[in-house]
Tab-separated table of C-alpha atoms and ligand atoms in Angstrom:
chain	number	residue	atom	x	y	z
Z	1	MET	CA	27.810	91.678	6.245
Z	2	ARG	CA	26.358	93.483	3.222
Z	3	GLY	CA	29.079	94.261	0.724
Z	4	VAL	CA	31.173	91.276	1.775
Z	5	PHE	CA	29.093	88.896	-0.311
Z	6	ARG	CA	28.555	89.261	-4.035
Z	7	GLN	CA	25.612	88.288	-6.217
Z	8	ALA	CA	26.182	85.283	-8.460
Z	9	PRO	CA	24.436	85.224	-11.861
Z	10	ARG	CA	21.699	82.954	-10.515
Z	11	GLY	CA	21.036	85.366	-7.690
Z	12	ASP	CA	22.768	83.231	-5.036
Z	13	VAL	CA	25.004	84.933	-2.553
Z	14	VAL	CA	28.592	83.738	-2.938
Z	15	MET	CA	31.750	84.042	-0.922
Z	16	PHE	CA	34.277	83.499	-3.692
Z	17	ALA	CA	37.081	85.953	-4.266
Z	18	LYS	CA	36.835	88.001	-7.460
Z	19	ARG	CA	39.812	86.289	-9.097
Z	20	ILE	CA	37.909	82.978	-9.025
Z	21	ASP	CA	35.598	84.388	-11.724
Z	22	ARG	CA	38.525	84.226	-14.115
Z	23	VAL	CA	39.061	80.514	-13.457
Z	24	THR	CA	36.827	78.471	-15.704
Z	25	ARG	CA	36.488	74.750	-16.222
Z	26	SER	CA	38.699	73.221	-18.892
Z	27	ALA	CA	36.623	71.928	-21.802
Z	28	THR	CA	39.340	69.308	-22.352
Z	29	MET	CA	39.143	68.005	-18.817
Z	30	GLU	CA	35.346	67.897	-18.967
Z	31	LEU	CA	35.430	65.998	-22.221
Z	32	ILE	CA	38.001	63.523	-20.938
Z	33	LYS	CA	35.872	62.959	-17.854
Z	34	THR	CA	32.596	62.394	-19.696
Z	35	THR	CA	34.074	60.086	-22.329
Z	36	ALA	CA	36.526	58.095	-20.177
Z	37	GLY	CA	36.022	54.336	-20.070
Z	38	LYS	CA	33.068	54.418	-22.483
Z	39	GLY	CA	34.752	52.730	-25.419
Z	40	TYR	CA	35.311	55.858	-27.518
Z	41	LEU	CA	38.222	56.007	-29.927
Z	42	SER	CA	39.760	58.846	-27.949
Z	43	PHE	CA	42.206	61.351	-29.362
Z	44	ALA	CA	41.070	63.943	-26.851
Z	45	GLY	CA	43.131	63.359	-23.737
Z	46	GLY	CA	46.530	64.639	-22.818
Z	47	LEU	CA	47.402	61.315	-21.264
Z	48	PRO	CA	50.549	59.293	-21.895
Z	49	ASP	CA	50.075	55.551	-22.489
Z	50	PRO	CA	49.899	53.879	-19.042
Z	51	ARG	CA	51.089	50.552	-20.512
Z	52	LEU	CA	54.520	52.177	-20.765
Z	53	PHE	CA	54.763	53.294	-17.148
Z	54	PRO	CA	57.623	51.573	-15.263
Z	55	VAL	CA	55.376	50.040	-12.616
Z	56	GLU	CA	57.683	47.191	-11.594
Z	57	GLU	CA	60.789	49.368	-11.406
Z	58	LEU	CA	58.986	51.962	-9.268
Z	59	ARG	CA	57.567	49.253	-7.001
Z	60	ALA	CA	61.032	47.817	-6.349
Z	61	ILE	CA	62.647	51.239	-5.921
Z	62	THR	CA	59.963	52.403	-3.487
Z	63	ALA	CA	60.626	49.316	-1.339
Z	64	ASP	CA	64.398	49.898	-1.525
Z	65	VAL	CA	64.097	53.595	-0.642
Z	66	LEU	CA	61.954	52.816	2.395
Z	67	GLU	CA	64.382	50.091	3.408
Z	68	ARG	CA	67.400	52.376	3.002
Z	69	ASP	CA	66.071	55.758	4.201
Z	70	GLY	CA	63.251	54.587	6.479
Z	71	ALA	CA	61.488	57.404	8.318
Z	72	ALA	CA	63.613	60.100	6.611
Z	73	ALA	CA	61.731	59.323	3.409
Z	74	LEU	CA	58.483	60.121	5.221
Z	75	GLN	CA	59.549	63.294	7.039
Z	76	TYR	CA	58.984	66.931	6.032
Z	77	GLY	CA	61.702	68.271	3.748
Z	78	ALA	CA	63.092	71.495	2.296
Z	79	ALA	CA	60.845	73.654	0.067
Z	80	GLU	CA	63.586	73.699	-2.597
Z	81	GLY	CA	63.468	69.927	-2.868
Z	82	TYR	CA	65.519	66.823	-2.087
Z	83	GLU	CA	69.117	67.820	-2.736
Z	84	PRO	CA	70.205	64.692	-4.675
Z	85	LEU	CA	67.223	65.133	-7.002
Z	86	ARG	CA	68.056	68.819	-7.511
Z	87	GLU	CA	71.504	67.623	-8.576
Z	88	VAL	CA	69.967	65.126	-10.999
Z	89	ALA	CA	67.784	67.842	-12.543
Z	90	ALA	CA	70.784	70.176	-12.845
Z	91	GLU	CA	72.725	67.426	-14.624
Z	92	ILE	CA	69.830	66.756	-17.003
Z	93	LEU	CA	69.615	70.436	-17.948
Z	94	THR	CA	73.367	70.815	-18.319
Z	95	GLY	CA	73.141	67.868	-20.731
Z	96	ARG	CA	70.532	69.818	-22.727
Z	97	GLY	CA	72.985	72.703	-23.183
Z	98	LEU	CA	71.636	74.768	-20.283
Z	99	ALA	CA	74.464	74.882	-17.723
Z	100	THR	CA	72.797	74.544	-14.324
Z	101	HIS	CA	73.840	74.262	-10.677
Z	102	SER	CA	71.582	72.472	-8.192
Z	103	GLU	CA	70.978	75.763	-6.331
Z	104	GLN	CA	69.165	76.947	-9.446
Z	105	ILE	CA	66.620	74.134	-9.166
Z	106	LEU	CA	63.297	74.084	-7.325
Z	107	ILE	CA	61.535	70.709	-7.295
Z	108	THR	CA	57.807	71.139	-7.932
Z	109	CYS	CA	54.604	69.132	-8.070
Z	110	GLY	CA	54.805	68.637	-11.843
Z	111	SER	CA	55.849	71.445	-14.143
Z	112	GLN	CA	52.304	72.816	-13.861
Z	113	GLN	CA	53.106	73.991	-10.357
Z	114	GLY	CA	56.289	75.640	-11.624
Z	115	LEU	CA	54.220	77.495	-14.190
Z	116	ASP	CA	51.742	78.686	-11.589
Z	117	LEU	CA	54.459	79.747	-9.127
Z	118	ALA	CA	56.386	81.645	-11.802
Z	119	ALA	CA	53.224	83.375	-13.035
Z	120	ARG	CA	52.246	84.238	-9.473
Z	121	ALA	CA	55.694	85.620	-8.727
Z	122	LEU	CA	56.052	87.689	-11.891
Z	123	LEU	CA	52.645	88.855	-13.104
Z	124	ASP	CA	50.258	91.561	-11.948
Z	125	PRO	CA	46.726	92.046	-13.279
Z	126	GLY	CA	46.875	93.897	-16.592
Z	127	ASP	CA	50.420	92.774	-17.461
Z	128	ILE	CA	50.900	91.646	-21.049
Z	129	VAL	CA	52.017	88.087	-21.752
Z	130	VAL	CA	53.360	87.180	-25.170
Z	131	ILE	CA	51.821	83.821	-25.958
Z	132	GLU	CA	51.618	81.480	-28.917
Z	133	SER	CA	48.156	81.107	-30.400
Z	134	PRO	CA	47.235	78.293	-29.978
Z	135	SER	CA	48.969	77.473	-26.682
Z	136	TYR	CA	48.805	75.057	-23.741
Z	137	LEU	CA	45.343	75.288	-22.197
Z	138	ALA	CA	46.343	74.966	-18.535
Z	139	ALA	CA	48.904	77.745	-19.002
Z	140	ILE	CA	46.235	80.037	-20.435
Z	141	GLN	CA	44.064	79.182	-17.446
Z	142	ALA	CA	46.890	79.870	-15.003
Z	143	PHE	CA	47.679	83.220	-16.638
Z	144	ASP	CA	43.957	84.080	-16.766
Z	145	SER	CA	43.752	83.520	-13.024
Z	146	TYR	CA	46.315	86.314	-12.555
Z	147	GLY	CA	44.307	88.739	-14.691
Z	148	VAL	CA	46.875	89.249	-17.450
Z	149	ARG	CA	46.275	90.426	-21.028
Z	150	TYR	CA	47.743	88.704	-24.047
Z	151	ALA	CA	49.790	89.640	-27.067
Z	152	THR	CA	49.102	86.582	-29.203
Z	153	VAL	CA	51.681	85.421	-31.714
Z	154	PRO	CA	50.724	83.177	-34.625
Z	155	LEU	CA	52.523	79.900	-35.267
Z	156	ASP	CA	53.858	78.568	-38.537
Z	157	PRO	CA	55.848	75.361	-39.087
Z	158	GLY	CA	58.934	77.067	-37.545
Z	159	GLY	CA	57.039	77.988	-34.385
Z	160	MET	CA	56.172	81.390	-32.924
Z	161	GLU	CA	56.722	84.176	-35.465
Z	162	PRO	CA	59.666	86.119	-34.027
Z	163	ALA	CA	58.833	89.529	-35.525
Z	164	ALA	CA	55.430	89.560	-33.777
Z	165	ALA	CA	57.036	88.496	-30.475
Z	166	GLU	CA	59.742	91.149	-30.810
Z	167	ALA	CA	57.165	93.847	-31.530
Z	168	ALA	CA	55.087	92.903	-28.475
Z	169	LEU	CA	58.188	92.910	-26.281
Z	170	ALA	CA	59.337	96.269	-27.629
Z	171	ALA	CA	55.848	97.594	-26.814
Z	172	GLY	CA	56.291	96.653	-23.146
Z	173	ALA	CA	55.114	93.073	-22.640
Z	174	LYS	CA	56.159	91.706	-19.234
Z	175	LEU	CA	56.726	88.054	-20.088
Z	176	VAL	CA	57.043	85.609	-22.975
Z	177	TYR	CA	55.637	82.100	-22.569
Z	178	ALA	CA	57.244	79.691	-25.030
Z	179	LEU	CA	56.654	76.005	-25.733
Z	180	PRO	CA	59.853	75.190	-27.630
Z	181	ASN	CA	59.488	71.483	-28.412
Z	182	PHE	CA	56.491	69.659	-29.946
Z	183	GLN	CA	54.185	72.323	-28.671
Z	184	ASN	CA	50.900	71.369	-27.014
Z	185	PRO	CA	48.501	71.505	-28.907
Z	186	THR	CA	50.171	71.649	-32.360
Z	187	GLY	CA	53.301	69.488	-32.127
Z	188	ILE	CA	55.295	72.369	-33.691
Z	189	THR	CA	58.939	72.979	-32.679
Z	190	LEU	CA	60.468	76.451	-32.441
Z	191	ASP	CA	63.447	76.541	-34.807
Z	192	GLY	CA	66.983	77.395	-33.673
Z	193	GLY	CA	67.264	80.870	-35.209
Z	194	ARG	CA	63.927	81.980	-33.782
Z	195	ARG	CA	64.945	80.733	-30.348
Z	196	VAL	CA	67.903	83.110	-30.407
Z	197	ARG	CA	65.783	86.051	-31.595
Z	198	ILE	CA	63.043	85.554	-29.012
Z	199	ALA	CA	65.431	84.889	-26.104
Z	200	GLU	CA	67.480	87.981	-27.035
Z	201	ALA	CA	64.391	90.162	-27.488
Z	202	ALA	CA	63.105	89.203	-24.019
Z	203	ALA	CA	66.493	89.904	-22.412
Z	204	ARG	CA	66.896	93.207	-24.287
Z	205	SER	CA	63.534	94.538	-23.187
Z	206	GLY	CA	63.907	93.366	-19.575
Z	207	ALA	CA	60.989	90.926	-19.905
Z	208	ALA	CA	60.725	87.542	-18.226
Z	209	LEU	CA	60.768	84.322	-20.216
Z	210	ILE	CA	58.988	81.109	-19.209
Z	211	GLU	CA	60.187	78.192	-21.303
Z	212	ASP	CA	57.858	75.221	-20.799
Z	213	ASP	CA	59.724	72.192	-22.106
Z	214	ALA	CA	57.455	69.329	-21.007
Z	215	TYR	CA	58.048	67.328	-24.203
Z	216	TYR	CA	61.844	67.642	-24.592
Z	217	ASP	CA	62.416	63.898	-24.118
Z	218	LEU	CA	59.789	62.801	-26.623
Z	219	ARG	CA	61.831	63.551	-29.747
Z	220	TYR	CA	61.416	60.980	-32.538
Z	221	GLU	CA	63.780	62.469	-35.093
Z	222	GLY	CA	66.213	65.282	-35.716
Z	223	PRO	CA	68.815	66.770	-33.369
Z	224	SER	CA	67.831	68.276	-30.016
Z	225	LEU	CA	67.793	72.064	-29.994
Z	226	THR	CA	69.328	74.293	-27.331
Z	227	PRO	CA	66.806	75.715	-24.825
Z	228	LEU	CA	65.952	79.417	-25.171
Z	229	CYS	CA	67.095	79.976	-21.588
Z	230	ALA	CA	70.661	79.132	-22.671
Z	231	LEU	CA	70.629	81.597	-25.564
Z	232	ALA	CA	70.523	84.958	-23.788
Z	233	ASP	CA	71.597	86.227	-20.418
Z	234	ASN	CA	68.317	87.016	-18.677
Z	235	PRO	CA	67.961	87.076	-14.859
Z	236	TRP	CA	64.214	86.581	-15.359
Z	237	SER	CA	64.320	83.416	-17.432
Z	238	VAL	CA	62.523	80.376	-16.061
Z	239	TYR	CA	62.823	76.877	-17.484
Z	240	LEU	CA	60.198	74.263	-16.629
Z	241	GLY	CA	61.013	70.548	-16.795
Z	242	THR	CA	59.115	67.451	-15.751
Z	243	PHE	CA	59.351	63.703	-15.245
Z	244	SER	CA	55.699	63.330	-16.297
Z	245	LYS	CA	56.463	62.346	-19.872
Z	246	SER	CA	59.718	60.485	-19.165
Z	247	ILE	CA	58.621	58.413	-16.127
Z	248	ALA	CA	54.906	58.877	-15.306
Z	249	PRO	CA	52.696	61.915	-14.669
Z	250	GLY	CA	51.220	60.515	-11.454
Z	251	VAL	CA	54.527	60.827	-9.610
Z	252	ARG	CA	53.953	64.614	-9.917
Z	253	VAL	CA	57.613	65.523	-9.962
Z	254	GLY	CA	58.815	68.436	-12.050
Z	255	TYR	CA	61.329	71.240	-11.612
Z	256	VAL	CA	61.971	74.912	-12.218
Z	257	ARG	CA	65.388	76.218	-13.248
Z	258	ALA	CA	66.069	79.919	-12.735
Z	259	ALA	CA	68.665	82.289	-11.277
Z	260	VAL	CA	69.260	81.687	-7.553
Z	261	PRO	CA	67.500	84.887	-6.312
Z	262	LEU	CA	64.411	83.985	-8.340
Z	263	ILE	CA	64.492	80.367	-7.127
Z	264	GLU	CA	64.594	81.670	-3.550
Z	265	ARG	CA	61.412	83.703	-4.161
Z	266	LEU	CA	59.691	80.789	-5.895
Z	267	ALA	CA	60.644	78.514	-2.995
Z	268	GLN	CA	58.903	80.928	-0.610
Z	269	LEU	CA	55.774	80.733	-2.743
Z	270	LYS	CA	56.067	76.953	-2.902
Z	271	GLN	CA	56.274	76.911	0.874
Z	272	ILE	CA	52.997	78.775	1.297
Z	273	THR	CA	51.382	76.550	-1.326
Z	274	ASP	CA	52.300	73.015	-0.199
Z	275	LEU	CA	55.461	73.311	1.959
Z	276	HIS	CA	57.405	70.980	-0.360
Z	277	SER	CA	56.977	68.131	-2.830
Z	278	GLY	CA	56.555	64.599	-1.473
Z	279	SER	CA	59.674	63.330	0.267
Z	280	LEU	CA	59.112	59.715	-0.774
Z	281	THR	CA	58.339	60.392	-4.438
Z	282	GLN	CA	61.315	62.722	-4.801
Z	283	ARG	CA	63.578	59.982	-3.469
Z	284	VAL	CA	62.003	57.386	-5.743
Z	285	VAL	CA	62.465	59.553	-8.847
Z	286	ASN	CA	66.021	60.344	-7.783
Z	287	GLU	CA	66.823	56.651	-7.379
Z	288	TYR	CA	65.153	55.803	-10.706
Z	289	CYS	CA	67.436	58.286	-12.458
Z	290	ARG	CA	70.571	57.293	-10.556
Z	291	ARG	CA	70.052	53.621	-11.427
Z	292	GLY	CA	70.261	54.577	-15.095
Z	293	LEU	CA	66.620	53.748	-15.810
Z	294	LEU	CA	65.599	57.120	-17.225
Z	295	GLU	CA	67.208	56.808	-20.667
Z	296	PRO	CA	65.983	53.266	-21.428
Z	297	GLY	CA	62.512	54.287	-20.223
Z	298	ILE	CA	62.518	57.310	-22.532
Z	299	ALA	CA	63.657	55.089	-25.411
Z	300	ARG	CA	60.587	52.870	-24.843
Z	301	PHE	CA	58.237	55.861	-24.914
Z	302	ARG	CA	59.913	57.193	-28.035
Z	303	GLN	CA	59.737	53.913	-29.896
Z	304	ALA	CA	56.051	53.321	-29.174
Z	305	TYR	CA	54.938	56.911	-29.728
Z	306	ALA	CA	56.918	57.377	-32.964
Z	307	ALA	CA	55.139	54.351	-34.460
Z	308	ARG	CA	51.760	55.783	-33.469
Z	309	ARG	CA	52.615	59.197	-34.851
Z	310	ASP	CA	53.562	57.520	-38.134
Z	311	ALA	CA	50.312	55.548	-38.086
Z	312	MET	CA	48.271	58.698	-37.552
Z	313	LEU	CA	50.073	60.664	-40.271
Z	314	ALA	CA	49.567	57.790	-42.730
Z	315	ALA	CA	45.912	57.374	-41.719
Z	316	LEU	CA	45.240	61.106	-42.139
Z	317	GLU	CA	46.835	60.980	-45.593
Z	318	THR	CA	44.536	58.127	-46.575
Z	319	ALA	CA	41.341	59.293	-44.902
Z	320	MET	CA	41.162	63.076	-45.131
Z	321	PRO	CA	39.760	65.102	-48.021
Z	322	PRO	CA	42.336	67.340	-49.738
Z	323	ALA	CA	41.094	70.574	-48.138
Z	324	VAL	CA	42.095	69.347	-44.662
Z	325	THR	CA	45.691	69.971	-43.471
Z	326	TRP	CA	47.654	68.967	-40.377
Z	327	THR	CA	51.011	69.520	-38.674
Z	328	GLN	CA	53.963	67.093	-38.932
Z	329	PRO	CA	55.413	66.826	-35.419
Z	330	ASN	CA	58.958	65.560	-34.852
Z	331	GLY	CA	57.966	64.463	-31.366
Z	332	GLY	CA	55.537	64.924	-28.515
Z	333	MET	CA	52.007	63.638	-28.236
Z	334	PHE	CA	49.799	65.856	-30.403
Z	335	LEU	CA	49.159	67.036	-33.890
Z	336	PHE	CA	46.844	69.801	-35.021
Z	337	VAL	CA	44.338	69.641	-37.843
Z	338	THR	CA	42.995	72.608	-39.803
Z	339	LEU	CA	39.644	72.197	-41.534
Z	340	PRO	CA	38.358	74.408	-44.312
Z	341	GLU	CA	37.121	77.763	-42.942
Z	342	THR	CA	33.519	76.764	-43.611
Z	343	LEU	CA	33.619	73.940	-41.042
Z	344	GLU	CA	33.414	74.198	-37.259
Z	345	ALA	CA	35.362	71.662	-35.217
Z	346	GLU	CA	32.753	71.843	-32.452
Z	347	THR	CA	30.049	70.699	-34.872
Z	348	LEU	CA	32.329	67.974	-36.178
Z	349	LEU	CA	32.887	66.809	-32.596
Z	350	GLN	CA	29.151	66.276	-32.045
Z	351	GLN	CA	29.000	64.177	-35.208
Z	352	ALA	CA	32.214	62.332	-34.348
Z	353	MET	CA	30.975	61.445	-30.875
Z	354	ALA	CA	27.900	59.863	-32.442
Z	355	GLN	CA	30.413	57.731	-34.391
Z	356	GLY	CA	32.370	56.880	-31.219
Z	357	VAL	CA	35.299	59.269	-31.772
Z	358	VAL	CA	36.482	62.172	-29.587
Z	359	PHE	CA	39.058	64.936	-30.022
Z	360	VAL	CA	39.443	68.464	-28.671
Z	361	PRO	CA	38.209	71.387	-30.786
Z	362	GLY	CA	40.972	73.947	-31.261
Z	363	ARG	CA	39.264	77.164	-30.199
Z	364	THR	CA	39.834	76.323	-26.548
Z	365	PHE	CA	43.624	76.589	-27.076
Z	366	HIS	CA	43.455	80.037	-28.687
Z	367	PRO	CA	43.762	82.908	-26.199
Z	368	ASP	CA	42.370	85.175	-28.947
Z	369	GLY	CA	39.234	83.048	-29.467
Z	370	ARG	CA	40.146	82.096	-33.038
Z	371	GLY	CA	40.716	78.572	-34.370
Z	372	GLY	CA	37.082	77.473	-34.743
Z	373	ASN	CA	38.097	75.324	-37.713
Z	374	THR	CA	40.970	73.583	-35.908
Z	375	LEU	CA	41.269	70.542	-33.652
Z	376	ARG	CA	43.871	68.667	-31.607
Z	377	LEU	CA	44.547	64.965	-31.924
Z	378	ASN	CA	46.510	62.992	-29.324
Z	379	PHE	CA	48.351	60.265	-31.228
Z	380	VAL	CA	49.850	58.337	-28.302
Z	381	SER	CA	46.962	56.951	-26.301
Z	382	GLU	CA	45.339	54.637	-28.870
Z	383	ASP	CA	47.095	51.795	-30.697
Z	384	GLU	CA	47.725	51.817	-34.443
Z	385	SER	CA	44.590	49.944	-35.508
Z	386	ARG	CA	42.302	52.182	-33.421
Z	387	ILE	CA	44.092	55.253	-34.805
Z	388	ARG	CA	43.372	54.063	-38.366
Z	389	GLU	CA	39.730	53.383	-37.523
Z	390	GLY	CA	39.296	56.757	-35.814
Z	391	MET	CA	40.799	58.656	-38.738
Z	392	ARG	CA	38.652	56.665	-41.167
Z	393	ARG	CA	35.485	57.678	-39.321
Z	394	MET	CA	36.530	61.323	-39.086
Z	395	GLY	CA	37.558	61.411	-42.745
Z	396	GLN	CA	34.179	59.992	-43.742
Z	397	LEU	CA	32.336	62.665	-41.748
Z	398	LEU	CA	34.437	65.418	-43.268
Z	399	ARG	CA	33.881	64.163	-46.818
Z	400	GLU	CA	30.143	64.148	-46.159
Z	401	GLY	CA	30.339	67.616	-44.542
Z	402	LEU	CA	32.225	69.073	-47.491
Z	403	SER	CA	30.019	67.507	-50.140
Z	404	GLY	CA	26.768	68.484	-48.371
I	501	PLP	C1	53.012	72.027	-22.369
I	501	PLP	C2	52.774	71.416	-21.041
I	501	PLP	N1	53.328	71.973	-19.965
I	501	PLP	C3	53.154	71.467	-18.751
I	501	PLP	C4	52.389	70.338	-18.559
I	501	PLP	C5	52.188	69.872	-17.151
I	501	PLP	O1	52.802	68.688	-16.924
I	501	PLP	P1	53.199	68.200	-15.461
I	501	PLP	O2	52.602	69.131	-14.465
I	501	PLP	O3	52.642	66.831	-15.372
I	501	PLP	O4	54.684	68.243	-15.451
I	501	PLP	C6	51.786	69.706	-19.640
I	501	PLP	C7	50.949	68.517	-19.441
I	501	PLP	O5	50.349	67.962	-20.290
I	501	PLP	C8	51.977	70.267	-20.921
I	501	PLP	O6	51.408	69.746	-22.003
């Protein structure tokens, strides 16, 4: 058996495959776990506000679906997903300016699964992924697990800088990963002109494009922008959507939109992963949408979250010393704070936790390891008065840190 097992750092013999070494724990998830339910003013999590979940509607619909469909709702189903729900997703995307047929849809277990399946289908170890820095942590982790390298592209208030993305693509990058709306972790939106440039550059160089649009529905102002996938003809473009932010994340229903041959390959991968998404939940989400509940539900999320975003922006204005800056999101759940270069967000977090406040330091979102003086704040999971109190405590610490 010698040679089959490998030595772990502590000297133990382990059985894990080599690629597991690239999968590390998420600092965010650890922090959320250790601080949950302990009374912290928490701006750390990525969680929507559970008070806005449509519990009653889903309870009634689940009963109706079981009454109507009976055992069929509990049987195995197709890997591609429940056909009526594929049609709903296609209609949603067509409404966003991305003309879609139901055959181009694969229903997934949240958009996270779509991301993993697309990365698994398209990326080999050593391939270069063009990625915003900072970017979505669980995407970085998924890409890491496939052994890719990164061409990081800085963000400014208009989103990913297109010239840097174009240069990386011209130099042979395999895939661009874009977060077009209210990017996690910064809240920044990619502007219309840049969308065209990046989509065209990917298509021109024969690269794949993954457009992760988890926050599309959470827009609080300004017109919706056309998805990148609609802006250039690219057989390797993949759009990821989800019902996590518009209904509830625990239903774990998302979808991938891509060209039919690519969907067929992704469906094969889905099959070897989990056969298919839950038959009952797919029917429940389908029924929720077909009863016209999606739009009013989204309106409730938007109304509550917009007020909290406003409260956080106002509280930051009042509480923060002048050397601290932050983004101004038009939607989503997060904003991003930049401290003076001399301060470390990880040190601030230790001090903030002693004052009952948690957030996520920004370095963890940077594939290039930068961002030590940045941090992410979730503005949707605390109410307005707790947001004001949290910002007051953080502002106080920063004033002391800067004067000391
Ligand atoms: C940018 C982004 N993409 C994807 C996801 C995954 O969402 P889900 O798998 O619940 O659809 C999240 C969740 O927070 C996210 O922030």
